[in-house]
PDB file of C-alpha atoms in Angstrom:
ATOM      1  CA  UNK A   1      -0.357 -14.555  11.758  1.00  0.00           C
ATOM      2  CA  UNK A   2      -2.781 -12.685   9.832  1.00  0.00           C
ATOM      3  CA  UNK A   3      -3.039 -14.271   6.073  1.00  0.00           C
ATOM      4  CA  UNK A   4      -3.907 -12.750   2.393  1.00  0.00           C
ATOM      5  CA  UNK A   5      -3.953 -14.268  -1.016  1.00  0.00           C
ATOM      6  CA  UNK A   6      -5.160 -12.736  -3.552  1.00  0.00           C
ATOM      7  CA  UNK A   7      -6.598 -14.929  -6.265  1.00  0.00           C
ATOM      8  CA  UNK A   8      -8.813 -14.416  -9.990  1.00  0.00           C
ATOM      9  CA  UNK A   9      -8.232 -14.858 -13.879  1.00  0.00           C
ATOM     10  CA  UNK A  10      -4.612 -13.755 -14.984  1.00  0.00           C
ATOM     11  CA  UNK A  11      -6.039 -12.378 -18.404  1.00  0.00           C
ATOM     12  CA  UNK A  12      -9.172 -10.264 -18.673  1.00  0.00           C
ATOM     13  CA  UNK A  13     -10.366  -9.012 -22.540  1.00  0.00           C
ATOM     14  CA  UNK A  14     -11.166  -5.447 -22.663  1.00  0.00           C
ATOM     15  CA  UNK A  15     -14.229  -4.195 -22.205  1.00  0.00           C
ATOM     16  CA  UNK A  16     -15.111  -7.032 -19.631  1.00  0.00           C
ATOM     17  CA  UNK A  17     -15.079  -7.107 -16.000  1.00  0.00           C
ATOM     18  CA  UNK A  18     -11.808  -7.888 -13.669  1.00  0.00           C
ATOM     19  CA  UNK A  19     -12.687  -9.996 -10.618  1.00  0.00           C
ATOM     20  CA  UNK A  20     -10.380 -10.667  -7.874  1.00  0.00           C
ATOM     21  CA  UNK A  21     -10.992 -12.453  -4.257  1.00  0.00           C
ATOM     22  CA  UNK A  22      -8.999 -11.961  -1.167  1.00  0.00           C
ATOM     23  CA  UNK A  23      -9.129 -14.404   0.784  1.00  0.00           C
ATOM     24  CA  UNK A  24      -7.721 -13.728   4.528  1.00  0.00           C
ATOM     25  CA  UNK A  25      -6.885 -16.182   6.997  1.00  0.00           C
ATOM     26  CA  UNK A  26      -5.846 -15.496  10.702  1.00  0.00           C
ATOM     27  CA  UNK A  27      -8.241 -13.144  11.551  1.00  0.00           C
ATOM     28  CA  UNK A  28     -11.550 -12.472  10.698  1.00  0.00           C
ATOM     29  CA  UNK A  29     -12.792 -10.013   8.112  1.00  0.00           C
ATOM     30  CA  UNK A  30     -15.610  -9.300  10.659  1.00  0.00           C
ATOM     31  CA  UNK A  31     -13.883  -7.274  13.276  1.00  0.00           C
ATOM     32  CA  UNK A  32     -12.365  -3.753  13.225  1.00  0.00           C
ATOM     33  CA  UNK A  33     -10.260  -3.086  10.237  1.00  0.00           C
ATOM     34  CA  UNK A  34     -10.453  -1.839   6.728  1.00  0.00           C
ATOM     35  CA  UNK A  35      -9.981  -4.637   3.598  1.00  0.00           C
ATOM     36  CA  UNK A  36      -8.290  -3.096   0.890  1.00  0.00           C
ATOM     37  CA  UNK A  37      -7.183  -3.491  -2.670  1.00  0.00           C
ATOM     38  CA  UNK A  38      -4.153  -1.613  -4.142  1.00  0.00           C
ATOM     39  CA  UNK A  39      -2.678  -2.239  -8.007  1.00  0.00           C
ATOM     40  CA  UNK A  40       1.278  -1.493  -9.035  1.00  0.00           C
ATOM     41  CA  UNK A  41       1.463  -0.619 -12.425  1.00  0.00           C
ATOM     42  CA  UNK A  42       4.919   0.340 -14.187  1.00  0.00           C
ATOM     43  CA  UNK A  43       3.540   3.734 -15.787  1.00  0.00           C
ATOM     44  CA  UNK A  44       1.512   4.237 -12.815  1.00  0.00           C
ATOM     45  CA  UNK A  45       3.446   3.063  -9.959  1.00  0.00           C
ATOM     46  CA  UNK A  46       0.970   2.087  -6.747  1.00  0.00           C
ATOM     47  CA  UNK A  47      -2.421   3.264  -6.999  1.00  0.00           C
ATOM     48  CA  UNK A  48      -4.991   3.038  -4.159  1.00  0.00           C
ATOM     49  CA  UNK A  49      -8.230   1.359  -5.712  1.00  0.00           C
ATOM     50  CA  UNK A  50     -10.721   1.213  -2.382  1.00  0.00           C
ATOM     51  CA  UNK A  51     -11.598  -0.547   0.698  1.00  0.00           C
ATOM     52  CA  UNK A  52     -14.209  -1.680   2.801  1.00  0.00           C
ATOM     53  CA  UNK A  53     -14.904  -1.525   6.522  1.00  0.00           C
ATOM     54  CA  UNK A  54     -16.024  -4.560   8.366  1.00  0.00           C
ATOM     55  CA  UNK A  55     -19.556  -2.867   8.356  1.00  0.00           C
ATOM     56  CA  UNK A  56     -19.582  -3.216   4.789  1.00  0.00           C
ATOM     57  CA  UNK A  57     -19.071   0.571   4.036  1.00  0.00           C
ATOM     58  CA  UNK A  58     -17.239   1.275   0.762  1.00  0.00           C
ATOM     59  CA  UNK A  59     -14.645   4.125   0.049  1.00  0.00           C
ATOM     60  CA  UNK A  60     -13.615   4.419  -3.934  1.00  0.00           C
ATOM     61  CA  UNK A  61     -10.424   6.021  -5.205  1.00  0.00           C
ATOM     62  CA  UNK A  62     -12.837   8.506  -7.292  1.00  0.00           C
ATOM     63  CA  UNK A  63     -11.404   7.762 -10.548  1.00  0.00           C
ATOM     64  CA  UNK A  64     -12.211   4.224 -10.270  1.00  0.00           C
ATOM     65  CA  UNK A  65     -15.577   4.290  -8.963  1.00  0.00           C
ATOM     66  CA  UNK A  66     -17.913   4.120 -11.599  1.00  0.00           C
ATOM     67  CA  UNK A  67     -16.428   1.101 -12.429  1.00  0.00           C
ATOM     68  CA  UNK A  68     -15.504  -0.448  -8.944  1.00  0.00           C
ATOM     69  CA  UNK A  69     -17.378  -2.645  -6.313  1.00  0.00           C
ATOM     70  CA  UNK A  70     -15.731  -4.016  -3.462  1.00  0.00           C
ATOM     71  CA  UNK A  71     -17.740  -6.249  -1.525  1.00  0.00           C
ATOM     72  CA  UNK A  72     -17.132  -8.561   1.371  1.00  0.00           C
ATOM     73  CA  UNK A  73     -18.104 -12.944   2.045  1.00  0.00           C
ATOM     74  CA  UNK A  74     -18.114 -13.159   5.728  1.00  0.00           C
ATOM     75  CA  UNK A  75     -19.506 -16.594   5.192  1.00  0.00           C
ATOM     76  CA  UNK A  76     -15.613 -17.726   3.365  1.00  0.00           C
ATOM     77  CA  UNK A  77     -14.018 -15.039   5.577  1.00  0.00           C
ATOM     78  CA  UNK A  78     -12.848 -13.095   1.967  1.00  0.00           C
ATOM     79  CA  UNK A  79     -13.569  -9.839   0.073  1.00  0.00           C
ATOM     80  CA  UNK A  80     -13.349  -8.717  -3.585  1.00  0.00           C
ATOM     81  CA  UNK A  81     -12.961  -6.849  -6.539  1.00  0.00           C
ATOM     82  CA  UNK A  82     -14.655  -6.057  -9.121  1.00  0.00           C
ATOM     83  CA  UNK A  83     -13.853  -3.565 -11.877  1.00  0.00           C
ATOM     84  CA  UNK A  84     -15.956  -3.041 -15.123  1.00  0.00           C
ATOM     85  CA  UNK A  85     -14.973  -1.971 -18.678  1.00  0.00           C
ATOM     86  CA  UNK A  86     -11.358  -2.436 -18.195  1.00  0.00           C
ATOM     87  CA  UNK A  87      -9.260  -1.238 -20.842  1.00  0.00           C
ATOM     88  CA  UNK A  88      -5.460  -2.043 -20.955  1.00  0.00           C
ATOM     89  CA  UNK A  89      -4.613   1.125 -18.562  1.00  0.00           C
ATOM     90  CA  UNK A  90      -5.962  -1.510 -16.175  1.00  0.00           C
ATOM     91  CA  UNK A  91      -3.410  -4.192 -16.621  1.00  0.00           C
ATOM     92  CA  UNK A  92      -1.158  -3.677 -13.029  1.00  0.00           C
ATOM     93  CA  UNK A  93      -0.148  -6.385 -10.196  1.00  0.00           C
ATOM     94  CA  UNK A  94      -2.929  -5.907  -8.170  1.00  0.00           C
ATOM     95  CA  UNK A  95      -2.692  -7.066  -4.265  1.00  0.00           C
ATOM     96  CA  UNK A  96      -5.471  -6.926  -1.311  1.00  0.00           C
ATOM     97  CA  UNK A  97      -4.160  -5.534   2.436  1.00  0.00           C
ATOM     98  CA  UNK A  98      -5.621  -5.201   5.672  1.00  0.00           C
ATOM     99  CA  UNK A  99      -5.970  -1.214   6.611  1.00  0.00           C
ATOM    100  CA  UNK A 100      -5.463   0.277   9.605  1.00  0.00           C
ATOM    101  CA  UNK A 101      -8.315   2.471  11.110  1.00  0.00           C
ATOM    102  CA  UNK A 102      -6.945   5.709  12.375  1.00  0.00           C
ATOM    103  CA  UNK A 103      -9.756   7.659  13.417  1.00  0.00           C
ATOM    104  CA  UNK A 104     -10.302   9.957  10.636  1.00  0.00           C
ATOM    105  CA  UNK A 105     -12.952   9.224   7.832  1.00  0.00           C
ATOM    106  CA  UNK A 106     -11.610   6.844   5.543  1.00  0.00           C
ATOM    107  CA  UNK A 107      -7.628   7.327   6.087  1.00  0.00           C
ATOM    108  CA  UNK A 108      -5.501   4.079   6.547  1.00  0.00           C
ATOM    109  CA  UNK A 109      -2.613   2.682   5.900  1.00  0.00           C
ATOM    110  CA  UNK A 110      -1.844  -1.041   5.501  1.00  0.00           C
ATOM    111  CA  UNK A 111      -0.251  -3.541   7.876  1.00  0.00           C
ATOM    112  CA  UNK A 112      -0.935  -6.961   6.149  1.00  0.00           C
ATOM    113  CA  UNK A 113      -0.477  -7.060   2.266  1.00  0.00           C
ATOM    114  CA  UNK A 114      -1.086 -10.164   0.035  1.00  0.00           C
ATOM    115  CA  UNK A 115       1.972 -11.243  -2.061  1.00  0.00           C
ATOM    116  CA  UNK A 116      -0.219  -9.644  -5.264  1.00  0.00           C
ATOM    117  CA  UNK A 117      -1.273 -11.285  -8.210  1.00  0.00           C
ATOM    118  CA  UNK A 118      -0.934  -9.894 -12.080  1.00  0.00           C
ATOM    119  CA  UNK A 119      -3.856  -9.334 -14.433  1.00  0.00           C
ATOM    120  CA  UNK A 120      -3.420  -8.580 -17.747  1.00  0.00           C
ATOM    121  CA  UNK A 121      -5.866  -6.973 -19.804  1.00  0.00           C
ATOM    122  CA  UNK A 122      -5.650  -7.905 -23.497  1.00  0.00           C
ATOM    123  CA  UNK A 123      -7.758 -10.011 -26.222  1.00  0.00           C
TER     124      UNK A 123
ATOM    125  CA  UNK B   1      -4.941  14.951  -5.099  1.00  0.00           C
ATOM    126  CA  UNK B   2      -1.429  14.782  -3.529  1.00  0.00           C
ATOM    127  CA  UNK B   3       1.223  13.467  -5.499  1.00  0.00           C
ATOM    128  CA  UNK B   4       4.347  12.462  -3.728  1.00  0.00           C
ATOM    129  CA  UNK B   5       7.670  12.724  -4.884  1.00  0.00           C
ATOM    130  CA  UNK B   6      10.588  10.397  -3.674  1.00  0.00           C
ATOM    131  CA  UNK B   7      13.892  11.243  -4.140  1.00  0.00           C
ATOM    132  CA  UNK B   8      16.501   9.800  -5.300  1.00  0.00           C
ATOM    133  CA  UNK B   9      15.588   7.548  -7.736  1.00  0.00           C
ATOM    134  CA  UNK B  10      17.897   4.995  -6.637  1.00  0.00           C
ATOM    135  CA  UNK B  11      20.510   5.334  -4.007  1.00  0.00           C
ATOM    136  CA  UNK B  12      23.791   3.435  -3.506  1.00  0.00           C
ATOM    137  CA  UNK B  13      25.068   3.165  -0.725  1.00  0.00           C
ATOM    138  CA  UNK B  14      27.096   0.401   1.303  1.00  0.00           C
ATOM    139  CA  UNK B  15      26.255  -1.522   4.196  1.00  0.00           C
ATOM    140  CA  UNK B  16      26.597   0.232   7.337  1.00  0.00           C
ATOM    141  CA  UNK B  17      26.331   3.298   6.162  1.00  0.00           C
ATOM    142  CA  UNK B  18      23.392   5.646   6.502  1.00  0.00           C
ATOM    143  CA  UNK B  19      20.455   6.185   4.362  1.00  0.00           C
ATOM    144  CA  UNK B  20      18.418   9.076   4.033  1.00  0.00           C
ATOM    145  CA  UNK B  21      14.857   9.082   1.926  1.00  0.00           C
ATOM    146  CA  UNK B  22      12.964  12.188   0.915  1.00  0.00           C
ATOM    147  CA  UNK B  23       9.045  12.571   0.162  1.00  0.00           C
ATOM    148  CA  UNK B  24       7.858  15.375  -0.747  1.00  0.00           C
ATOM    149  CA  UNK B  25       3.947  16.289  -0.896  1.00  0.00           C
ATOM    150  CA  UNK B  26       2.299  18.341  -3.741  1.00  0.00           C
ATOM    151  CA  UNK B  27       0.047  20.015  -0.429  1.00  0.00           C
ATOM    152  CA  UNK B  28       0.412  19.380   2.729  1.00  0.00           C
ATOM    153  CA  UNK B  29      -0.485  16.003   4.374  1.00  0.00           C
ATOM    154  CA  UNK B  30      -2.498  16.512   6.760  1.00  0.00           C
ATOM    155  CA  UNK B  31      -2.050  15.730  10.739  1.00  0.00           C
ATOM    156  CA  UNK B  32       1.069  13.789   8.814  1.00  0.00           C
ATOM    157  CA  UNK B  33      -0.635  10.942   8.009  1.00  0.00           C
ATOM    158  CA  UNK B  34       1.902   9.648   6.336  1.00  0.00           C
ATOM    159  CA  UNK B  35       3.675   5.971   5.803  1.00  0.00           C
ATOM    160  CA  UNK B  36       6.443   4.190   4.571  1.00  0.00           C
ATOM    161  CA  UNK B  37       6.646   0.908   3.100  1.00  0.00           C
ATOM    162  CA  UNK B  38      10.002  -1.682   2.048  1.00  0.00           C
ATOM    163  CA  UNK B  39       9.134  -3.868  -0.721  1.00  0.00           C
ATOM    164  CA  UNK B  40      11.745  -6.237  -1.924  1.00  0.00           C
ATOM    165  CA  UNK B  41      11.545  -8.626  -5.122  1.00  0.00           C
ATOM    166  CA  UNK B  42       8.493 -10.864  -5.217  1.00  0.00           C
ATOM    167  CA  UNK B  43       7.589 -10.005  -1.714  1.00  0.00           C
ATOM    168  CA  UNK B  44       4.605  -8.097  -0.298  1.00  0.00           C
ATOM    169  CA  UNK B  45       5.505  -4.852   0.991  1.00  0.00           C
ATOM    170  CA  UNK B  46       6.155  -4.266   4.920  1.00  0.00           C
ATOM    171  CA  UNK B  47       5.022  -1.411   7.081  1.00  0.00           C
ATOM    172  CA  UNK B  48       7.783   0.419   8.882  1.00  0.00           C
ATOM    173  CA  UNK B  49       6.593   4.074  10.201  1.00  0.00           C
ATOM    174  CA  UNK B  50       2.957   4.771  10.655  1.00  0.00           C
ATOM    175  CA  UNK B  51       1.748   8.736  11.339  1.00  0.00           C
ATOM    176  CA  UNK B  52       5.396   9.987   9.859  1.00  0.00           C
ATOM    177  CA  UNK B  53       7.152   8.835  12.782  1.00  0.00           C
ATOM    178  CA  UNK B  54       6.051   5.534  14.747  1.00  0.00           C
ATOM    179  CA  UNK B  55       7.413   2.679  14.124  1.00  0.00           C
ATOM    180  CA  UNK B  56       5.299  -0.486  13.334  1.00  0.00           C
ATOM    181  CA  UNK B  57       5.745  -3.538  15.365  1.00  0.00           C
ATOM    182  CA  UNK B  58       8.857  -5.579  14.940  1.00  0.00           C
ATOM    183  CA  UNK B  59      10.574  -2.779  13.107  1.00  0.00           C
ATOM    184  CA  UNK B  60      14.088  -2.246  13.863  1.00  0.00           C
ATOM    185  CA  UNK B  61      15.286   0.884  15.489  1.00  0.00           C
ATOM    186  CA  UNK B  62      17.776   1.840  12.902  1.00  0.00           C
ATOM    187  CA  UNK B  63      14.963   2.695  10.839  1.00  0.00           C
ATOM    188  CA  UNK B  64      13.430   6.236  11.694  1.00  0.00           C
ATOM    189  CA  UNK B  65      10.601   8.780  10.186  1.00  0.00           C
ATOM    190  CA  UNK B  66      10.693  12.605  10.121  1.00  0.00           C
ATOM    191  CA  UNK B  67       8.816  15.459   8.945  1.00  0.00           C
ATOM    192  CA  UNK B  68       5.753  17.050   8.692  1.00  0.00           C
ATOM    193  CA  UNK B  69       3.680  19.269   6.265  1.00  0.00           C
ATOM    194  CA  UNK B  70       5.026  18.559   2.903  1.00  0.00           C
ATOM    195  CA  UNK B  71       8.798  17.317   3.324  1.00  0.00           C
ATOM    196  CA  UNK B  72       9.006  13.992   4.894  1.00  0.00           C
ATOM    197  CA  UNK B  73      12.155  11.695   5.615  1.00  0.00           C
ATOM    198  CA  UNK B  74      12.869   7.966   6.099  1.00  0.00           C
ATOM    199  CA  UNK B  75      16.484   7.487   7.708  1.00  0.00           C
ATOM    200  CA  UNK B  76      17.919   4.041   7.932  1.00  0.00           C
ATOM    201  CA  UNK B  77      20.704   4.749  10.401  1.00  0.00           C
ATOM    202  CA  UNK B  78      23.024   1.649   9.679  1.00  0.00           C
ATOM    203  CA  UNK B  79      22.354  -0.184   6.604  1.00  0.00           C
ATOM    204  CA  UNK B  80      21.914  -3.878   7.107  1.00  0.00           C
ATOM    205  CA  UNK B  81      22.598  -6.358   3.964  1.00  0.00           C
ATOM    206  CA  UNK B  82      18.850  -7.093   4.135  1.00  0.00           C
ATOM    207  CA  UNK B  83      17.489  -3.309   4.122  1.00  0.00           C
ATOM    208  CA  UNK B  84      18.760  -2.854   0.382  1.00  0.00           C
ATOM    209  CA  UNK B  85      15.375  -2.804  -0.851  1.00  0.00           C
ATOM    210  CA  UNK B  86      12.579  -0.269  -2.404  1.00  0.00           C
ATOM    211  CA  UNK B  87      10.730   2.225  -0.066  1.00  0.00           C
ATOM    212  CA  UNK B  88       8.029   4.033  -0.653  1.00  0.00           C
ATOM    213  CA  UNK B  89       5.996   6.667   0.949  1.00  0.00           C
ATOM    214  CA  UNK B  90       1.980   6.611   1.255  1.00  0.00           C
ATOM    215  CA  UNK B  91      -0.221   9.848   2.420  1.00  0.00           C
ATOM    216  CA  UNK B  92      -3.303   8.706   3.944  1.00  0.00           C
ATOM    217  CA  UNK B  93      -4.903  11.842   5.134  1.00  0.00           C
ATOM    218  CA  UNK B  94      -6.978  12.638   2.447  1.00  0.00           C
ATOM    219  CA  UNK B  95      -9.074  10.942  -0.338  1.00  0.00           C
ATOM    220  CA  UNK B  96      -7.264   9.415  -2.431  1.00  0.00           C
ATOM    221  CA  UNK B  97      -4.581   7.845  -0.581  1.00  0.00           C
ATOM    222  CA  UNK B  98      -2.048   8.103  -2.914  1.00  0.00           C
ATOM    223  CA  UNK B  99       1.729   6.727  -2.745  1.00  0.00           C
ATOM    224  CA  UNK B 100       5.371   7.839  -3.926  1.00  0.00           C
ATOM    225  CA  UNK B 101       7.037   6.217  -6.636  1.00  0.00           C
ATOM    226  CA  UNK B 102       9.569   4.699  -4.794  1.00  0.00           C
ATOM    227  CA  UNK B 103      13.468   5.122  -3.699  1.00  0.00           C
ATOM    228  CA  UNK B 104      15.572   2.333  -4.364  1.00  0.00           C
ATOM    229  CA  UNK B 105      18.607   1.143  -1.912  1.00  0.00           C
ATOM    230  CA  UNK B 106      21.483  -0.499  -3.457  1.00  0.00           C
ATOM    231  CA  UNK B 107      24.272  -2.026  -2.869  1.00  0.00           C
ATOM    232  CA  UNK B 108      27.315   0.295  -4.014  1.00  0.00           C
TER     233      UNK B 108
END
């Protein structure tokens, strides 16, 4: 039974950075499948943020990415987020899923999804 | 970007009866890469129809995808007490995936 928790500070200040692990249990992070991160936000409903192949490649939603980096622990068998300069626009339930590979450059859709975890931005 | 449009809002309906979601794409989705999710209070959501009309593993036959191009549907042909939940639609065939807002089922 593949695994996720999501897990990271429930408060972030503005201006700083928002980081968030994933950590995935039941199969490993090395093998064929996309690692994802999606926030639900009231005003914005669900919002694809990125994800990251097994490989290590990276695909941004583009009005994220200058602030974004996902990156992945094989060692801990995890992956994370990272988002810079957050302002309050940021402040969603954000969760981590596992993403199907479909063939076609960087489309997926999720199978596994974490039970989410809510970060407020605010001083 | 496509934006997706559910619709209804919310829909009552009673158990047994049938249930018919509607997402719509701003352009069309291409090779109909398109999902649909149930999320219910506090849970994680749960894949139902992959590719606008396969169903995902271990879901029930009474629930069903259509469409292609822009107009997609979800039909849930019975209503179980546990399927009164919120559904939402996800295009994944081009960047950025993007996701409807969401039809709620209730309990009329």
């Amino acid at each position: 039974q593949v695994q996720l928790q999501e897990s990271g500070p429930g408060l972030v200040k503005p201006s700083e950075t928002l980081s968030l692990t994933c950590a995935v249990s039941g199969y490993s992070i090395s093998s064929e499948y996309y690692w994802g991160w999606i926030r639900q936000s009231p005003g914005k409903g669900l919002e694809w943020i990125g994800h990251i192949y097994h490989s290590g490649s990276t695909y941004y939603n583009p009005s994220l990415k200058s602030r974004l980096t996902i990156s992945l622990d094989t060692s801990k068998n995890q992956f994370s987020l990272k988002l810079s300069s957050v302002t309050a626009a940021d402040t969603a339930v954000y969760s981590c899923a596992r993403g199907i590979l479909t063939g076609y450059y960087l489309a997926s859709y999720f199978d596994y999804w974490g039970q989410g975890t809510l970060v407020t931005v605010s001083s | 970007e496509i934006v997706l449009t559910q619709s209804p809002g919310t829909l009552s309906l009673s158990p047994g009866e049938r249930a018919t979601l509607s997402c719509r794409a701003s352009q069309s989705v291409s090779s109909n890469l398109l999902a649909w999710y149930q999320q219910k209070p506090g849970q994680a959501p749960r894949l139902l129809i992959y590719g606008a009309s396969s169903r995902a593993t271990g879901i029930p036959d009474r629930f069903s995808g259509s469409g292609s191009g822009t107009d997609f549907t979800l039909t849930i042909s019975r209503l179980e007490p546990e399927d009164f939940a919120v559904y939402f639609c996800q295009q994944y065939g081009s960047s950025p995936l993007t996701f409807g807002g969401g039809t709620k089922v209730e309990i009329k």
